[in-house]
XYZ file of C-alpha atoms in Angstrom:
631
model
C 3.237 61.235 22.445
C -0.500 59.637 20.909
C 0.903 60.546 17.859
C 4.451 58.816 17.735
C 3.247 55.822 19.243
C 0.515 55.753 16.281
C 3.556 56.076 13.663
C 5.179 53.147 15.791
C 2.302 50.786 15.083
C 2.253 52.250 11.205
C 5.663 51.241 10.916
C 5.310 48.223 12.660
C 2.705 47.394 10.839
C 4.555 47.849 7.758
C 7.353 45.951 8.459
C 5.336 43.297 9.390
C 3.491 43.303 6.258
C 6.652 43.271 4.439
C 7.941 40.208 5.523
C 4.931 38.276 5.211
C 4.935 39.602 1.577
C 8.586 38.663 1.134
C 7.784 35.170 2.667
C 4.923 34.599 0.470
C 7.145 35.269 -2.170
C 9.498 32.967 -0.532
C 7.033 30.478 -1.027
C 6.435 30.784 -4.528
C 9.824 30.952 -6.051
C 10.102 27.309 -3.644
C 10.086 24.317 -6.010
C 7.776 22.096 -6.001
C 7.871 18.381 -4.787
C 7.912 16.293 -8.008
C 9.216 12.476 -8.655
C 9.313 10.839 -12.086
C 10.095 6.429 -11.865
C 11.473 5.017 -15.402
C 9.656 1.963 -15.062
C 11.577 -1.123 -15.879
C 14.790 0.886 -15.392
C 17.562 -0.343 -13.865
C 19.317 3.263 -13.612
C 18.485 6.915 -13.420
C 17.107 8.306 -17.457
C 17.520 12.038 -18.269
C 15.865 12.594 -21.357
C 16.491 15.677 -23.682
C 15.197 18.160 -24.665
C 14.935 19.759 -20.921
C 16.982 17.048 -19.210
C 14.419 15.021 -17.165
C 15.423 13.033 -14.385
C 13.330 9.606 -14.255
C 14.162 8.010 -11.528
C 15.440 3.958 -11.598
C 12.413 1.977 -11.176
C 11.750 1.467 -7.850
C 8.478 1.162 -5.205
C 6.883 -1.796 -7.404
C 4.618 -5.018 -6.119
C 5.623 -7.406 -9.011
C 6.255 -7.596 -12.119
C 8.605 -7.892 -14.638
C 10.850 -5.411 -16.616
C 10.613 -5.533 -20.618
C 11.878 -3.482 -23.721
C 9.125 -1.110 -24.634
C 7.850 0.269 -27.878
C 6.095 3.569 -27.418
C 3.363 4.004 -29.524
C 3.164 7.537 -29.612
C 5.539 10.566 -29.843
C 4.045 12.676 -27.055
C 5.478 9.667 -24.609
C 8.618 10.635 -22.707
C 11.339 8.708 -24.725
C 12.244 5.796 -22.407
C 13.076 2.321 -23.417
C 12.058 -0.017 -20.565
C 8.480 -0.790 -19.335
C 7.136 -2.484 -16.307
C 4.642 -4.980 -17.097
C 2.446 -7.540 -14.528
C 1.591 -10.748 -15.759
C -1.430 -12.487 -14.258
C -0.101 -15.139 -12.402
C 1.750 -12.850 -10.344
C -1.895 -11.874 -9.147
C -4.893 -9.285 -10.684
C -3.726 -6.126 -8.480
C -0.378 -4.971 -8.478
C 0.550 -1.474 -7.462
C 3.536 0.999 -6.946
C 4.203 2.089 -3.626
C 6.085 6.142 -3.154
C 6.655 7.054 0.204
C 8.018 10.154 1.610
C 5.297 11.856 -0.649
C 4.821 15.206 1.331
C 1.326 16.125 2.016
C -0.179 18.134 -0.262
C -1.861 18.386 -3.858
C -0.230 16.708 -7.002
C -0.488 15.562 -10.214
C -0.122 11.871 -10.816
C 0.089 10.536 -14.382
C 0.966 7.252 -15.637
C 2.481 6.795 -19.297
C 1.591 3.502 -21.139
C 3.872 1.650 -23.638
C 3.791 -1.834 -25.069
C 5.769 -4.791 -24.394
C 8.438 -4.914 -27.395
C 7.650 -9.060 -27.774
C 5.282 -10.059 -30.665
C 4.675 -13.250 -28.307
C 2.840 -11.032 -25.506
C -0.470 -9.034 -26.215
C 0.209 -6.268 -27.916
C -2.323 -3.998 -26.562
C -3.484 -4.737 -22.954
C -6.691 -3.301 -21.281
C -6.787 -2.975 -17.698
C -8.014 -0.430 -14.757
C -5.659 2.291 -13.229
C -6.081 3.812 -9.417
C -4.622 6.131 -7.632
C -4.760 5.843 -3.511
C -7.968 3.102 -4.406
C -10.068 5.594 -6.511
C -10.313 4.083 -9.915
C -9.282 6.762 -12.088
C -8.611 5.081 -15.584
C -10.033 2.040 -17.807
C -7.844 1.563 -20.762
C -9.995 0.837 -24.107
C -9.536 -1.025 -27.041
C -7.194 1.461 -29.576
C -5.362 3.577 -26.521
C -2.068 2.547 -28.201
C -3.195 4.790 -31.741
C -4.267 7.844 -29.959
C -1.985 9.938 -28.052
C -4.838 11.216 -25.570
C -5.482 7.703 -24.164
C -1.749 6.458 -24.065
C -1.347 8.225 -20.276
C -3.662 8.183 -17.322
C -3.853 11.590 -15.143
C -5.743 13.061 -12.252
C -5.724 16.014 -9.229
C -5.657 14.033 -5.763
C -4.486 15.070 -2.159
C -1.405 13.185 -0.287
C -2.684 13.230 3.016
C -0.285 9.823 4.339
C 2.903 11.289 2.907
C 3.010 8.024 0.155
C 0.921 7.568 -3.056
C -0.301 3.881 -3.687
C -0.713 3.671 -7.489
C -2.300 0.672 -8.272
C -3.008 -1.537 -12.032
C -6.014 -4.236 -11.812
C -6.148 -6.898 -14.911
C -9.474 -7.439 -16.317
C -8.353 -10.255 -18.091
C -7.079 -8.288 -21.522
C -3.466 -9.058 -21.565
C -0.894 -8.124 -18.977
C -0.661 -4.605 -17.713
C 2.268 -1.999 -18.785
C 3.809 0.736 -17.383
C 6.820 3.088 -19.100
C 6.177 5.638 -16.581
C 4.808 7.401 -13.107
C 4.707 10.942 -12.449
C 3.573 12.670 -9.189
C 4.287 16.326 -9.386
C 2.662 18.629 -6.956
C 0.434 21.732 -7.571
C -0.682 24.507 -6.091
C -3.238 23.243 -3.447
C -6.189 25.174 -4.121
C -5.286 24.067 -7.649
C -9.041 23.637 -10.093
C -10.928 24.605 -7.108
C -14.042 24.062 -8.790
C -16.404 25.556 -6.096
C -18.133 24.333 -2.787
C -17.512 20.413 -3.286
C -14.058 20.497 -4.213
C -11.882 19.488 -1.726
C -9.751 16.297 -0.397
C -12.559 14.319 -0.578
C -12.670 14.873 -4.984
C -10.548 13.103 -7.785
C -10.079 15.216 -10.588
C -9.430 13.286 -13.649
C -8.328 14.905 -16.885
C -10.124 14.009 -19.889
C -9.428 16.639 -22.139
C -7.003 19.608 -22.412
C -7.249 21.247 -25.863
C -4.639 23.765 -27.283
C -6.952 25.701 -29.545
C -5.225 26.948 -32.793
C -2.209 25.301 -32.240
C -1.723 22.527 -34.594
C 0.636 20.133 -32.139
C 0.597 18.909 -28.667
C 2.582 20.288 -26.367
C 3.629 19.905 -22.701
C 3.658 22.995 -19.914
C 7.424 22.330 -20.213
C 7.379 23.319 -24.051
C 5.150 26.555 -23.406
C 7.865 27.497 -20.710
C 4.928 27.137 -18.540
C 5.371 27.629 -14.255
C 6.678 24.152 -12.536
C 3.585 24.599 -10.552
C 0.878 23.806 -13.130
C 2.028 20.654 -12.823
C 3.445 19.811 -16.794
C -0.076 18.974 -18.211
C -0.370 18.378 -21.606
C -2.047 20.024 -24.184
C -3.624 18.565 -27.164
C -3.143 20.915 -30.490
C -5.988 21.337 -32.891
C -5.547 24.218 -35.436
C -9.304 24.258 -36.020
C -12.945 22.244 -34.479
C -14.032 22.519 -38.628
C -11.434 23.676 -41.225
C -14.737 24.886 -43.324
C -16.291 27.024 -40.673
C -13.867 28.283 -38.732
C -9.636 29.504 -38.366
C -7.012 30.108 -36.182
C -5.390 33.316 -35.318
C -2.038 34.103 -33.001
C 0.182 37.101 -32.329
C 3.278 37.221 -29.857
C 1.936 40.110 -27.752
C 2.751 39.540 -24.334
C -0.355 38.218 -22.692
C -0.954 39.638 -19.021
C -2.415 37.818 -15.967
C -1.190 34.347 -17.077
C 1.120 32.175 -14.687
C -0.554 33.412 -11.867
C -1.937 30.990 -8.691
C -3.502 28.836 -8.236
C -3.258 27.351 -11.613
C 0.213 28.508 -13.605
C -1.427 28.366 -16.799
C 1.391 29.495 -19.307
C 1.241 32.396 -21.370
C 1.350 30.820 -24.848
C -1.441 28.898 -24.272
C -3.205 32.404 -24.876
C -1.091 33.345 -28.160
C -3.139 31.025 -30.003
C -6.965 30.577 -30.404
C -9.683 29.328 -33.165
C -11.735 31.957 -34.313
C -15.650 31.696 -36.211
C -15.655 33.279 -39.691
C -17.772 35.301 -41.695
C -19.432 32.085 -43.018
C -20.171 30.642 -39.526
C -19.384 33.074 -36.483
C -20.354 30.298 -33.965
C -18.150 27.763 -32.546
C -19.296 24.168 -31.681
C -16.612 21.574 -29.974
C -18.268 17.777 -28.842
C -16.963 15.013 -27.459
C -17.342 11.695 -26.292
C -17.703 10.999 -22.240
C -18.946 8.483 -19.858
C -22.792 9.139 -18.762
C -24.339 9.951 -16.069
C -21.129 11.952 -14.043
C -20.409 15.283 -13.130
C -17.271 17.468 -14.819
C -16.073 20.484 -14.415
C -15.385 22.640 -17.510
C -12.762 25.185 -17.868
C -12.674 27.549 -20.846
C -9.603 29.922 -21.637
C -9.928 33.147 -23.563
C -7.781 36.315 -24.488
C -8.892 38.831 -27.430
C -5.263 38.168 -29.498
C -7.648 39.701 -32.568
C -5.940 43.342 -33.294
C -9.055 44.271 -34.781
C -11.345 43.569 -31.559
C -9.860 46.674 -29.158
C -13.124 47.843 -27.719
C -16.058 46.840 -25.718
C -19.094 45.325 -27.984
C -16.938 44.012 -30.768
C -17.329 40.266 -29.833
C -19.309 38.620 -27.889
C -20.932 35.353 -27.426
C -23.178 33.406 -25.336
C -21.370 29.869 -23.714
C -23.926 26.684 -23.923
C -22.753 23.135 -22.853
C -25.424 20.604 -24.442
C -27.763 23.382 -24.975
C -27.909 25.172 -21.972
C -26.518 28.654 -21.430
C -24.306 28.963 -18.574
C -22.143 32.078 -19.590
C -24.285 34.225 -20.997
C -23.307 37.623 -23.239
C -19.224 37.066 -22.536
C -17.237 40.380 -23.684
C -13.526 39.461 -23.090
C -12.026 42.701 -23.288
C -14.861 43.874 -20.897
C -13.905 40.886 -18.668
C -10.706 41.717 -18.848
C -10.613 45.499 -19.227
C -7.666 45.413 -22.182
C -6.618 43.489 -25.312
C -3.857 40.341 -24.485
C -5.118 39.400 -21.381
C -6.008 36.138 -19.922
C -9.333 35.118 -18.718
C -10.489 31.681 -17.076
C -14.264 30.655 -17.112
C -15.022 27.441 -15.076
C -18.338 25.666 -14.681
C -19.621 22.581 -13.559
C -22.300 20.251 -15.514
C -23.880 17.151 -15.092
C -23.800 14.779 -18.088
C -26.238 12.111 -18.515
C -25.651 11.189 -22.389
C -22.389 9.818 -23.954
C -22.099 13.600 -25.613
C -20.431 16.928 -24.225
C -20.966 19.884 -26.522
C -19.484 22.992 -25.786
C -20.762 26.324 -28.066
C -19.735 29.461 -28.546
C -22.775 31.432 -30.167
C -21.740 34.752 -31.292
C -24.213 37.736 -31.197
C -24.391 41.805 -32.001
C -23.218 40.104 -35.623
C -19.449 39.191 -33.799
C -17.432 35.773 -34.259
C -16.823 33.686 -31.127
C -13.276 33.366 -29.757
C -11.628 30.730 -27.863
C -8.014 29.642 -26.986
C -8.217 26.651 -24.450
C -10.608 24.147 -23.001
C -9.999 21.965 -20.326
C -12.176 18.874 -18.767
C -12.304 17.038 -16.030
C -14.365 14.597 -14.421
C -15.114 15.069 -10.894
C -15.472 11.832 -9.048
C -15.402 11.162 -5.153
C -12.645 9.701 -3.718
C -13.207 6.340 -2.371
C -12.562 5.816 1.755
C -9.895 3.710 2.372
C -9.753 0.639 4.636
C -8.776 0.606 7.927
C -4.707 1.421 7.808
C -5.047 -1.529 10.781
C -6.878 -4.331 9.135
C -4.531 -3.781 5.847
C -1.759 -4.560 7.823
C -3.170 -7.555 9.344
C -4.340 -8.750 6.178
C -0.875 -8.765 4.764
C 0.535 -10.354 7.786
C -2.140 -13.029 6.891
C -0.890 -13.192 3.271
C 3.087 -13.973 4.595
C 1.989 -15.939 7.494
C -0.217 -18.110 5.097
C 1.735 -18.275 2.582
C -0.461 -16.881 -0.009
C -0.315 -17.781 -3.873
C 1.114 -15.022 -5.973
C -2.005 -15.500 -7.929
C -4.430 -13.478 -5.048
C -2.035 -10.744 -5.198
C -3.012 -8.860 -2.175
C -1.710 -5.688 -3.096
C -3.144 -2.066 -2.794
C -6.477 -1.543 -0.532
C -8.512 -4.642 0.159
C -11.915 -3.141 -0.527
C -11.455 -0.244 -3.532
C -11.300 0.541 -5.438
C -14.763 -1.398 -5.355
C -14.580 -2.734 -8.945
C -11.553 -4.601 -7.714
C -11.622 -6.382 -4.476
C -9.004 -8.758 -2.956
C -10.023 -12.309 -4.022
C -11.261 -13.654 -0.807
C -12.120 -10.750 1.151
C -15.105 -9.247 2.170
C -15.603 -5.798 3.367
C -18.483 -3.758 4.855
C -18.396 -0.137 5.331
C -18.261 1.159 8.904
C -20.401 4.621 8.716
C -19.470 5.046 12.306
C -15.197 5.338 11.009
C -16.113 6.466 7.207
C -13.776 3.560 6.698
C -14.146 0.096 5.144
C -13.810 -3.015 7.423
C -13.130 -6.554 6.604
C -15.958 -8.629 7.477
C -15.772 -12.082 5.742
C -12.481 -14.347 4.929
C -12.998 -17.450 2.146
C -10.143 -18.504 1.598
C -10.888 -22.343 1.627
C -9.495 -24.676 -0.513
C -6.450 -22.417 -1.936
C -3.523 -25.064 -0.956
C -2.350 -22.642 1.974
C 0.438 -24.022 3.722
C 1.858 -22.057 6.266
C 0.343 -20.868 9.918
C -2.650 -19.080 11.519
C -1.376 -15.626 13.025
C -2.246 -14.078 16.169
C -2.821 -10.721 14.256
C -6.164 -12.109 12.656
C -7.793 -11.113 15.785
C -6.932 -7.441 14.625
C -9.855 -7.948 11.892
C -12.321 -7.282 14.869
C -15.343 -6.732 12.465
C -15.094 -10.502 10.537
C -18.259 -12.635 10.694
C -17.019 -15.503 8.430
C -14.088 -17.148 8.404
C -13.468 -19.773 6.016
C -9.614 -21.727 5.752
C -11.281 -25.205 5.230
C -9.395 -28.122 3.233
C -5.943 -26.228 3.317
C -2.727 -27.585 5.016
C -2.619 -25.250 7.504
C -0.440 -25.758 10.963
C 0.173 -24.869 14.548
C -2.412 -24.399 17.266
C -5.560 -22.562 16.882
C -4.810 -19.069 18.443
C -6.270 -17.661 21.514
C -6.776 -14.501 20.081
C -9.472 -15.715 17.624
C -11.794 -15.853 20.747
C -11.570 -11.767 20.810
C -13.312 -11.179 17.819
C -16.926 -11.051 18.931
C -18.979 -10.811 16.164
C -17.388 -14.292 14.489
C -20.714 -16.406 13.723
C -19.340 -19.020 11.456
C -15.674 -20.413 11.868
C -14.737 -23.446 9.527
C -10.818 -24.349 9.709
C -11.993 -28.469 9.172
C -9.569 -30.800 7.270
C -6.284 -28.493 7.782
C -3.749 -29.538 10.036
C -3.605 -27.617 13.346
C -2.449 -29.171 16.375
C -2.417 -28.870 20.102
C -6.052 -28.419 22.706
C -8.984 -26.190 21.301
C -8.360 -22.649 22.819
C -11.015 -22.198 25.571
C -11.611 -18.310 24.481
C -14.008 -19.882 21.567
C -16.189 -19.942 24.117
C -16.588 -16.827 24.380
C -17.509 -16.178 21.109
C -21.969 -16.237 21.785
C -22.651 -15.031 18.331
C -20.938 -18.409 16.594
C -23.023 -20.766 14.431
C -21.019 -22.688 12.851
C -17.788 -23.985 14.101
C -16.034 -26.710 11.887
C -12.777 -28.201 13.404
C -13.024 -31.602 11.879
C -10.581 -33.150 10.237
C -7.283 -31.629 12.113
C -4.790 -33.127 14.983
C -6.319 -31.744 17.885
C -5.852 -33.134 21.321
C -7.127 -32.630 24.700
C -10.783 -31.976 26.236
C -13.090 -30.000 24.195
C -13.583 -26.498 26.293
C -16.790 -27.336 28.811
C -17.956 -24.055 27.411
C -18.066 -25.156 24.022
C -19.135 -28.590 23.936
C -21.529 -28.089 27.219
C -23.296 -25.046 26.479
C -26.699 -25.412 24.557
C -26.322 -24.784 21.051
C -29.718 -22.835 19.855
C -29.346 -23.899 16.185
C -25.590 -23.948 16.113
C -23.614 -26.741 14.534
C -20.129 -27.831 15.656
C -17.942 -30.871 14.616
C -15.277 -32.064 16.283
C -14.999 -35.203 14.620
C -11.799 -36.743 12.554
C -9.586 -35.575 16.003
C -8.244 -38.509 16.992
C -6.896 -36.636 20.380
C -10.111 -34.896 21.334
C -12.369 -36.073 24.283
C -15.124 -34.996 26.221
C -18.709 -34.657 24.784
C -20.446 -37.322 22.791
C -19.314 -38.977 19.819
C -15.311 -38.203 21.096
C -13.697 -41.141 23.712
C -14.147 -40.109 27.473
C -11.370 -38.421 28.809
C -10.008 -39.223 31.925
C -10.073 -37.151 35.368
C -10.710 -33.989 34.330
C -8.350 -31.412 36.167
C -8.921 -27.321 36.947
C -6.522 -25.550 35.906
C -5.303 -24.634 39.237
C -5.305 -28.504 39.603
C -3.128 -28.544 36.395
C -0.901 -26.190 37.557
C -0.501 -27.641 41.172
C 0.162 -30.952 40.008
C 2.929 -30.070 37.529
C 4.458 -27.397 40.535
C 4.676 -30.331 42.685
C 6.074 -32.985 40.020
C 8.555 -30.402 39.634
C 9.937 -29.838 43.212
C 9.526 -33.628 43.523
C 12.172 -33.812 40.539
C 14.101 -31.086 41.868
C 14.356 -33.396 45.136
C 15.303 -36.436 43.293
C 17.873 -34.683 41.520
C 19.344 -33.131 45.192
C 19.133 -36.433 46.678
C 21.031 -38.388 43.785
C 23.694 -35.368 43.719
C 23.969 -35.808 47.788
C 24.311 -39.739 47.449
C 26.858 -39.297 44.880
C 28.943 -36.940 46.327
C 28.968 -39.184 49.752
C 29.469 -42.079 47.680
C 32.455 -40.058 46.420
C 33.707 -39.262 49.913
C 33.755 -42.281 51.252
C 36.019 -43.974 48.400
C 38.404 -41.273 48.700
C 38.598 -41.838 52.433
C 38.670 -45.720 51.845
C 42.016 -45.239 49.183
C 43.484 -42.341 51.842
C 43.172 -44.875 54.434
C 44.526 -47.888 52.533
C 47.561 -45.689 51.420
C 48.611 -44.813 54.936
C 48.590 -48.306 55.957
C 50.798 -49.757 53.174
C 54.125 -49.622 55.039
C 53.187 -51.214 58.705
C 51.660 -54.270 56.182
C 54.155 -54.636 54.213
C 56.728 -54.544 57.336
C 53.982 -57.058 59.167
C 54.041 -59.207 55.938
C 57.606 -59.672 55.774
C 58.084 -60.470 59.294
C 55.526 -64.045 59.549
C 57.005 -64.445 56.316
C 60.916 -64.818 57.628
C 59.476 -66.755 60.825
C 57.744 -69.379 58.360
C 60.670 -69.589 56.608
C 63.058 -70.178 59.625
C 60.814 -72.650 60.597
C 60.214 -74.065 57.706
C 64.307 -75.082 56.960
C 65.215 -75.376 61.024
C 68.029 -78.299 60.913
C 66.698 -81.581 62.973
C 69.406 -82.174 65.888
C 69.760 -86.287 65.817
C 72.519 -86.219 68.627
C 70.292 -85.028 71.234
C 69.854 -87.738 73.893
C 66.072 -88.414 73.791
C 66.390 -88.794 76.948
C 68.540 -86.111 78.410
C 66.484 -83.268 79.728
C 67.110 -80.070 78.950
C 68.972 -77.327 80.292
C 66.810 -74.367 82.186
C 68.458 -72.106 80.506
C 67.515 -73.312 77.168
């Protein structure tokens, strides 16, 4: 009985395993996310030869849409650009939602404007969720290597902000975004790789091959992401050659990294005349990068152990020491990875292959990256109030507000002032100068949502409305200037409950009403406020008096009882009327009832005037005869 319950939990076991192996492999034949934007495009762009889908352009800050000219072949072949003028403001960005979490690729293909009136070769910065990950340089249009921008990053918001700063250099232009997603232990470099790293690809050499070439060309897994690969057929065509077979090359295409299998068919190789190899190039001093090196012995004549092998230096340093690839490897055509990572303090990177036991070196692939840490973001919060403050104020297109306020830290909003809040690992705003900038519109209710701001600065604007009532919330404020704008109504009493302020300028507006007893009363260790140029304001010295000051409660009492008084009024006129009303209808009621019996009573006097009136005089009658009794 022991013994067939054991089997049951074998078989259980089993089928247990099974699935998850089936899922797994579920999992890997799933697609991966990937979006492609034709920028400037008014429509969806396949392109040939594997039928790309670009996407309309779509997700964009400003900008207008040109006619590009690509300056380079390796650029997908699209014929509209994107490009951002500076007076629609130094940061403008492209905004991709519904991103879903994970790793990805992000590259960004440049093109120039096709008009000979515009610069023909712009320089400015490129960042991806605010880590700066790109600074074009003078020549990027004549080398296919600097025409795109690329890097590894993590999607943890489900969107990818992808912003373009102008240093001044002619307007920035954009033929293309890509965000394809990797595996995500993709380049896991070692203990400090993570979501807190930017990987940013600054070389990917195709050695032996004599022409770039995209994963897409090599047939390469939809996982690696479509990274390009720079050809080179040889580092010196005097010292060295390249070699290549179309064996089948094992281990390739595997996770995390999909590298393609004829990547591996081709590799440079040292000679008889110089068995070492040497490869150098230029880089930016002082960072860290993380080196990977790609090898497979394609040689038929290397089959064993001992026949080649090589020590690995990067600027003189030995860091792979005695490689044997077929030992690494146990076999002929098979792939092996070598990664490493080096700090660089020069402008140099020299990677050599020095062969010993009288062998050639032997390499097929070299990838590098600089590692750089991703920059914390600002407060998802205070961004959002910030932009209501852009609308609400009707910001010049010229500040551009777009992108994160405070990185990437080479390019800050224009007027803003952040801090970093260790507490949050988040940047806070803590200063707005935005004086003098011809704002027009209103002051929000959502700038008390900046709760870390010391300084706030909207002097000599046109600025309207009332002060709000939420600016008293934000405790720390120490100076407040909003002087020679144009707000209106009584000075919000919650400013006095700001203890830290300084500085409080609200001269030169249309305010009305007492100044807040706990404003103007209140000693003022050091502090300087004006109220002057209000011709409304009363109530401390240097303003008129006011006259009887009421509580609140008094306030609200008085205007209760003005309005029941009204109320009364109003009743009492309606009551008046409406008897007033009664009494004429009763007066025309009574008047019609009557008419008859008048007119009757009228006619009556009217026939016994008349009789009277034409009675004939009787002259017969004896004046003296008396009358009858009867008559």
């Amino acid at each position: 009985m022991l013994r067939s319950y054991i089997l049951q939990l074998l078989l259980l076991q089993i089928i247990l395993s099974s699935n998850s192996l089936v899922w797994v492999l579920a999992a890997q034949d799933k697609e991966p996310y990937g979006i492609r934007i034709s920028c400037g495009s008014r429509e969806d762009v396949h392109t040939q030869p594997t039928n790309t889908l670009w996407y309309r352009d779509f997700g964009y800050t400003g900008g207008r849409f040109a006619n590009a000219t690509r300056p380079s072949y390796i650029i997908p072949p699209l014929n509209t650009l994107r490009y951002f003028p500076m007076s629609d403001g130094p940061e403008n960005c492209y905004y991709i939602n519904n991103v879903p979490n994970g790793h990805y690729e992000v590259r960004i293909f440049f093109a120039l404007v096709a008009d000979p009136n515009l610069d023909s070769e712009p320089i400015f910065d490129v960042s991806v969720e605010g880590t700066l990950i790109n600074s074009l340089r003078s020549g990027w249009s004549t080398s296919d290597e600097q025409s795109f921008a690329e890097a590894l990053i993590f999607v943890k918001d489900t969107s990818v902000s992808i912003c373009f700063h102008s240093t001044g250099h002619g307007d920035p232009s954009i033929l293309s975004i890509e965000v394809l997603q990797v595996d995500d232990n993709a380049y896991n470099f070692g203990p400090s790789w993570g979501k807190g790293t930017v990987l940013k690809t600054i070389k990917r050499l195709a050695c032996g091959s004599g022409k770039p070439a995209f994963d897409e060309d090599y047939d390469g897994n939809h996982w690696g992401g479509d990274r390009f690969w720079l050809g080179t057929k040889t580092f010196s065509a005097s010292s060295d050659k390249s070699i290549s077979t179309e064996n089948v090359i094992a281990e390739v295409s595997n996770s995390p990294n999909y590298y393609p299998e004829k990547l591996y068919q081709y590799a440079i190789v040292g000679t008889d005349r110089q068995p070492d190899l040497s490869f150098e190039m230029e880089v930016d001093p002082n960072k860290n990068y993380s080196i990977w090196l790609h090898f497979a012995e394609i040689d038929p004549i290397i089959n064993i152990e001992e026949e080649r092998v090589f020590d690995i230096l990067i600027n003189g340093d030995i860091v792979f020491p005695n490689i044997d690839i077929i030992r690494r490897t146990g076999e002929q055509y098979t792939a092996l990875v070598l990664n490493t990572t080096v700090a660089v303090s020069g402008k140099t990177l020299t990677i050599m292959l020095r062969a010993t036991n009288g062998s050639h070196a032997l390499i097929n692939a070299i990838e590098v990256f600089e590692i750089i840490t991703a920059e914390m973001t600002t407060s998802i919060e205070e961004i959002k109030a910030l932009q209501t403050l852009k609308n609400s104020l009707g910001l010049p297109l010229r500040f551009g507000w777009n992108g994160d306020p405070c990185v990437p830290q080479q390019h800050p909003w224009s007027g803003v002032d952040c801090q970093f809040d260790n507490k949050y690992s988040k940047w806070v705003i803590d200063g707005l100068g935005l004086d003098n900038q011809g704002l027009r519109g209103f002051l929000p209710s959502d700038i008390s949502k900046l709760q870390h701001l010391q300084n706030i600065n909207l002097s000599e604007n046109s600025i309207k409305g009332p002060i709000p009532y939420s600016l008293g919330t934000i405790t720390g404020l120490e100076i407040l200037d909003l002087s020679y704008n144009q707000f209106n109504g009584s000075i919000p009493e919650s400013l006095g409950q700001l203890t830290s302020l300084q500085i409080l300028n609200l001269n030169g507006n249309y305010l009305s009403g007492r100044v807040p007893a706990n404003l103007g009363g209140r000693p003022l260790h050091r502090a300087s406020f004006n109220f002057t140029g209000n011709e409304g304001l009363c109530g401390i010295p240097g303003l008129p008096t006011c006259g009887p000051h009421l509580s609140v409660a008094a306030k609200i009492g008085v205007a209760f009882g003005s309005l029941v008084a009204f109320l009364f009024i109003v009743i009492f006129a309606a009551c008046w009327w409406k008897r007033r009303q009664n009494i004429l209808r009763a007066q025309k009621l009574a008047a019609a009832r009557e008419a008859p019996y008048a007119k009757a009573r009228t006619h009556f006097t009217c026939d016994v005037q008349m009789t009277k009136h034409h009675r004939p005089h009787d002259h017969s009658r004896n004046p003296t005869e008396t009358p009858s009794l009867l008559s």
